[in-house]
mmCIF file of C-alpha atoms in Angstrom:
data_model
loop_
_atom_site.group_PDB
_atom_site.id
_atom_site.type_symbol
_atom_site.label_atom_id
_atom_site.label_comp_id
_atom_site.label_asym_id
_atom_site.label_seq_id
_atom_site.Cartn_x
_atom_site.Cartn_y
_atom_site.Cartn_z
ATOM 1 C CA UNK E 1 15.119 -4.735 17.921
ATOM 2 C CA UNK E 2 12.171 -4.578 15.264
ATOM 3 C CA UNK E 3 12.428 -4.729 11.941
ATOM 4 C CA UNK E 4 11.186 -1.755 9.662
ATOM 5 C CA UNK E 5 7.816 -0.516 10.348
ATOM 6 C CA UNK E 6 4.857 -1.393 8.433
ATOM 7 C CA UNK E 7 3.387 1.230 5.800
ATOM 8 C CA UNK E 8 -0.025 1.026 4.570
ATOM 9 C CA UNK E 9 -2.449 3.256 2.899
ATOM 10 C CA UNK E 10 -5.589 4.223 4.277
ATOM 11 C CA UNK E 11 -8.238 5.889 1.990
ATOM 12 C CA UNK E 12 -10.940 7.040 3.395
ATOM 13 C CA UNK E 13 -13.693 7.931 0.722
ATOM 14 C CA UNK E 14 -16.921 9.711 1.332
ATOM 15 C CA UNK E 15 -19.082 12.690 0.180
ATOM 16 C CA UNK E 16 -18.194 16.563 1.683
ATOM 17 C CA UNK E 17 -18.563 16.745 5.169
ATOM 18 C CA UNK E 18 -18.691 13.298 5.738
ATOM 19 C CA UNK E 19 -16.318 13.432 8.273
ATOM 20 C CA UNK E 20 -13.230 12.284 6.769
ATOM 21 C CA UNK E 21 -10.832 14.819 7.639
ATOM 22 C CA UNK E 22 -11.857 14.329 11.043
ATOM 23 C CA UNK E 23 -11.520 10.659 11.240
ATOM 24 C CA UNK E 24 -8.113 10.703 9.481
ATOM 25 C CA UNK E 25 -6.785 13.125 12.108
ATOM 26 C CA UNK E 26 -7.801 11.775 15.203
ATOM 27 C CA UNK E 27 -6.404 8.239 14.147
ATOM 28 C CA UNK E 28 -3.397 10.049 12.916
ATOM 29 C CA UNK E 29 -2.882 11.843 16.426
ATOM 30 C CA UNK E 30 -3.122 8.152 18.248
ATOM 31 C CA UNK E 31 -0.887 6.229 15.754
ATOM 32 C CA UNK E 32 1.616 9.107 16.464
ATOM 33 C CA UNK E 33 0.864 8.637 20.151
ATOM 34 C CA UNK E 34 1.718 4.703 19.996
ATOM 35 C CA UNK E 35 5.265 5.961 17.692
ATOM 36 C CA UNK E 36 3.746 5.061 14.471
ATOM 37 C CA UNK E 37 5.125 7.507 11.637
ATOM 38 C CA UNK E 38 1.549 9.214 9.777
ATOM 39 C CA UNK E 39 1.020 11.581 7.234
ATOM 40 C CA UNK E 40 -2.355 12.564 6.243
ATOM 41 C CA UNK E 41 -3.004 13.430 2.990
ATOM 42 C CA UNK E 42 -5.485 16.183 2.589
ATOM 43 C CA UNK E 43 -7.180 16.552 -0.725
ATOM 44 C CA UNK E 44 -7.590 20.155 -0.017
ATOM 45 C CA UNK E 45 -3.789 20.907 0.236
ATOM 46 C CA UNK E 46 -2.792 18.629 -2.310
ATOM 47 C CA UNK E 47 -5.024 20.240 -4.829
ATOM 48 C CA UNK E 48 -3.327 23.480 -3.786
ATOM 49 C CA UNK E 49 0.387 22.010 -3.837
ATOM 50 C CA UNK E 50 0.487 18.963 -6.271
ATOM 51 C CA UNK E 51 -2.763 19.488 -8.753
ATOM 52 C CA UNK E 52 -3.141 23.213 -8.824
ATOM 53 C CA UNK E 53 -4.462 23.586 -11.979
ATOM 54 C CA UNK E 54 -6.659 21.007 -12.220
ATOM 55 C CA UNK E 55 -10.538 21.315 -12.489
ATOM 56 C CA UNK E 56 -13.463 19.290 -11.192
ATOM 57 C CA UNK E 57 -14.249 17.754 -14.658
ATOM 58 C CA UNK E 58 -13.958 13.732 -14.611
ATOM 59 C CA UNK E 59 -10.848 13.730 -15.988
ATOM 60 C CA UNK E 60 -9.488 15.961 -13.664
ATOM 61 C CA UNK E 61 -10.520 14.306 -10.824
ATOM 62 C CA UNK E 62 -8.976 11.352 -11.985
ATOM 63 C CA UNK E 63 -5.490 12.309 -12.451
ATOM 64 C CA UNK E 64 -5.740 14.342 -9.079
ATOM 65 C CA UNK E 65 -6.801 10.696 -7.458
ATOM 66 C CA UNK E 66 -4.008 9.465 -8.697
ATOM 67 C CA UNK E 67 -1.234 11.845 -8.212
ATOM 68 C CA UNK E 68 -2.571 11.190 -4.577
ATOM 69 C CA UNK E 69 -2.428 7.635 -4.617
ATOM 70 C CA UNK E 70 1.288 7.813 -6.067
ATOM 71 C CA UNK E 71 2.263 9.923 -3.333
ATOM 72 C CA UNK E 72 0.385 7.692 -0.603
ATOM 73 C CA UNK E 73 2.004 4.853 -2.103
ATOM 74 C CA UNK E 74 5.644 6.094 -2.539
ATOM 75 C CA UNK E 75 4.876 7.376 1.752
ATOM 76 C CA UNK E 76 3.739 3.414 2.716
ATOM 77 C CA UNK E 77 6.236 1.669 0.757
ATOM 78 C CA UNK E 78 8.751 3.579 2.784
ATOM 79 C CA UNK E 79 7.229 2.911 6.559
ATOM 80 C CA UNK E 80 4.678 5.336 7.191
ATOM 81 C CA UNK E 81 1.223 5.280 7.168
ATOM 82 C CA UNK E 82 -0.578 7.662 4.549
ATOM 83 C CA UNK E 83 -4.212 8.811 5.649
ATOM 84 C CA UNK E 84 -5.733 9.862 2.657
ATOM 85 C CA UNK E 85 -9.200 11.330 3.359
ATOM 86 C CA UNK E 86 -9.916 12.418 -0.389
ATOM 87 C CA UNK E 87 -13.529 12.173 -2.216
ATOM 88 C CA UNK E 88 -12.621 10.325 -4.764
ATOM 89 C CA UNK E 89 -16.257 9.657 -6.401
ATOM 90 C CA UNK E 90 -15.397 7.522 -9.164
ATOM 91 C CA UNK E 91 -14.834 3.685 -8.460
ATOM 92 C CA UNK E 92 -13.006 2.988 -11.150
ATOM 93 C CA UNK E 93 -9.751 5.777 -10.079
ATOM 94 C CA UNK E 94 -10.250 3.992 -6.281
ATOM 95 C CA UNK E 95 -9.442 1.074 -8.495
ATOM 96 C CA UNK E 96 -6.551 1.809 -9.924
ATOM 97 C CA UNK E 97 -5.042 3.516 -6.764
ATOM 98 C CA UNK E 98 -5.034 -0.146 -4.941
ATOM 99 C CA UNK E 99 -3.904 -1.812 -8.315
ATOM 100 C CA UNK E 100 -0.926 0.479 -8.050
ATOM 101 C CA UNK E 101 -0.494 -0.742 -4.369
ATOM 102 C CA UNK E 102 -1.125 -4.398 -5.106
ATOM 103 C CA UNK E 103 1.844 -4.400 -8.079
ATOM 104 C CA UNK E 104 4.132 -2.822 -5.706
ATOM 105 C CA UNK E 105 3.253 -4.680 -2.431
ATOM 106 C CA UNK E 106 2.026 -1.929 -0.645
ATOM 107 C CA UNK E 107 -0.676 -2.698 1.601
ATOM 108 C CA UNK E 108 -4.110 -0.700 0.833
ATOM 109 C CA UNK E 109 -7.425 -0.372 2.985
ATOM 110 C CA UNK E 110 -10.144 1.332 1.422
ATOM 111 C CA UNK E 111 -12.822 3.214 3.761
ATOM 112 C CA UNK E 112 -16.130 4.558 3.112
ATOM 113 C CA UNK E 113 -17.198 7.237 5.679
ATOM 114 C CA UNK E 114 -21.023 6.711 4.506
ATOM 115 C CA UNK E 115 -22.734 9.805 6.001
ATOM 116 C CA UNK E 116 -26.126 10.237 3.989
ATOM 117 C CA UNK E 117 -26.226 13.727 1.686
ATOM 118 C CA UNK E 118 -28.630 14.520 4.289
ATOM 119 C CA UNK E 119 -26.763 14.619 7.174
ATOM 120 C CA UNK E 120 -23.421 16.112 5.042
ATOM 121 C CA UNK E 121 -25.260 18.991 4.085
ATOM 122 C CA UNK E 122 -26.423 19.802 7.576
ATOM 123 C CA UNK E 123 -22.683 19.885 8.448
ATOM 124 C CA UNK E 124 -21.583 21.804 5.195
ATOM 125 C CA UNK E 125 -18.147 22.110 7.043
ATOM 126 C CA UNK E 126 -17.383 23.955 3.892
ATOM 127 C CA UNK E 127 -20.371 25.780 2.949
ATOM 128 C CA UNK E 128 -20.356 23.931 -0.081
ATOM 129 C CA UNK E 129 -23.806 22.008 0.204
ATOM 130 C CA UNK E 130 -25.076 26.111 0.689
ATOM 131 C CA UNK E 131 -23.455 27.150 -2.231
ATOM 132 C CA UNK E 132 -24.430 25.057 -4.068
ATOM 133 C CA UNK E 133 -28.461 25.534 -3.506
ATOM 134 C CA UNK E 134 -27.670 28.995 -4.325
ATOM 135 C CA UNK E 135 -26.860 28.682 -7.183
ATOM 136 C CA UNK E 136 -22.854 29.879 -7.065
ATOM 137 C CA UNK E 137 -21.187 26.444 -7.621
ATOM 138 C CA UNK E 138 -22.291 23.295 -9.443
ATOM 139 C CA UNK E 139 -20.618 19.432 -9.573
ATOM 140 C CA UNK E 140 -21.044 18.980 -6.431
ATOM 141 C CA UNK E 141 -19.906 15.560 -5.483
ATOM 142 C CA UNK E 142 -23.178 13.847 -4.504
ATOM 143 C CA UNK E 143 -25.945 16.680 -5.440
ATOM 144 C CA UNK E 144 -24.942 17.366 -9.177
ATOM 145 C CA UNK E 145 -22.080 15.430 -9.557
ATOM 146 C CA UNK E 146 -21.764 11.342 -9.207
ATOM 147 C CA UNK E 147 -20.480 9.607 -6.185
ATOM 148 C CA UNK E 148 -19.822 5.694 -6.919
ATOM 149 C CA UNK E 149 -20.627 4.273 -3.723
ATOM 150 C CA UNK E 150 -17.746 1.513 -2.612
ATOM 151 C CA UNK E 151 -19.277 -1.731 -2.716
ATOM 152 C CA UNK E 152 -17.149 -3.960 -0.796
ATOM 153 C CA UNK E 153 -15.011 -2.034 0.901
ATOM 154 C CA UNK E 154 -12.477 -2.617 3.596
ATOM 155 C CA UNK E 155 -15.002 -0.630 6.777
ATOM 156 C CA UNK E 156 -17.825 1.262 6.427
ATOM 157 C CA UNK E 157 -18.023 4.073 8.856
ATOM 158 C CA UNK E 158 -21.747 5.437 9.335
ATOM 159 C CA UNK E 159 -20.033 8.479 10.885
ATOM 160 C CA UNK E 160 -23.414 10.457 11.961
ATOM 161 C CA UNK E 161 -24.047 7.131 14.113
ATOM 162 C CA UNK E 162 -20.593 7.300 16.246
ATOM 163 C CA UNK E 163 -18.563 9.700 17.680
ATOM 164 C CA UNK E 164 -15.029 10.502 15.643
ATOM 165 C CA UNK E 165 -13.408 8.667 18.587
ATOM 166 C CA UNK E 166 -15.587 5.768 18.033
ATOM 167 C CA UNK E 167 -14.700 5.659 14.400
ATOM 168 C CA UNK E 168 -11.154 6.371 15.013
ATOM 169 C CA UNK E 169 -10.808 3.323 16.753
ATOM 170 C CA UNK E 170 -12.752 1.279 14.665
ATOM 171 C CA UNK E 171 -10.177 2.307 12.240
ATOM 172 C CA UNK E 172 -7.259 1.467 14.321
ATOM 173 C CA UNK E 173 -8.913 -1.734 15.097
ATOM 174 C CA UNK E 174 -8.851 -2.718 11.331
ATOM 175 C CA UNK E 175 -5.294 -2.007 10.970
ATOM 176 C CA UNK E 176 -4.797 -3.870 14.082
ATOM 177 C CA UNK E 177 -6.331 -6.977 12.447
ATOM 178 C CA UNK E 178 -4.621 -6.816 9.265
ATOM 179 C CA UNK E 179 -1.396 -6.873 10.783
ATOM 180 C CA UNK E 180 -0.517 -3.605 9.933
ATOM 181 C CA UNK E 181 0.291 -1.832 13.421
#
């Protein structure tokens, strides 16, 4: 008989369309394969659920980063593993989401899925990067708006150079070496 399982937070930063949501899902679908409890966190549906409300201002996207990392957090300190493919542009809100996990204990793993602007806006999952250009929306992370860069973080994925598979496991691989699976 093990003992409890492992949670850990997994943030996986990047500009739109970098291929985040991707990534997180396809690792979430093994880990769930090997009997690991997941959740991912999707900033998309926790702005709708948990920050509706909220703006795009700098301020705004701060407390929305960390109303995210409480809830990833409170999910990893109880066993699972929280996926957390969320923007998050500023460095200093990234910060203070793994302070939070370092008082607690929780263990943290921050991930920069480094597509270039180029390459995001060709995928516009979204059609954000085209909206933009338009004219109809402005603050776009990365065009208009600031994206702090991580500078040391935990894996850099250059996601338009590997397949989400690849990436995936590159992922799982990390967790594997930390201990955390």
């Amino acid at each position: 008989m093990s003992g409890p399982e492992l949670g850990a937070t997994v943030w996986l930063t990047g500009l739109p369309s970098a291929g985040k949501t991707t990534i997180a899902h396809a690792l979430a679908e093994q880990l769930r394969g090997e009997g690991h409890r997941v959740e991912v966190l999707d900033g998309d549906e926790i702005r709708e659920f948990l920050s509706a409300g909220l703006g795009f201002s700098r301020e705004d996207r701060h407390t929305n980063v960390q109303r995210i990392g409480f809830v990833a957090e409170l999910l990893a300190s109880n066993g699972v593993k929280a996926l957390v493919p969320v923007i998050a542009p500023y460095a200093d809100s990234r910060e203070a989401v793994r302070k939070r996990h370092q008082t607690e204990g929780t263990p943290y793993l921050e991930v920069h899925v480094a597509a270039p602007v180029e390459v995001c806006s060709v995928r516009d999952v979204k059609g954000l990067y085209a909206k933009q250009a338009a004219g109809e929306i402005s603050g776009l992370t990365g065009v208009d708006d600031p994206y702090e860069e991580p500078e040391s973080p935990d894996l850099r994925i250059e996601s338009q150079d590997q397949t989400v598979q690849e990436s995936a496991a590159a992922l799982h691989a990390l967790l594997t070496e930390r201990g955390l699976l």
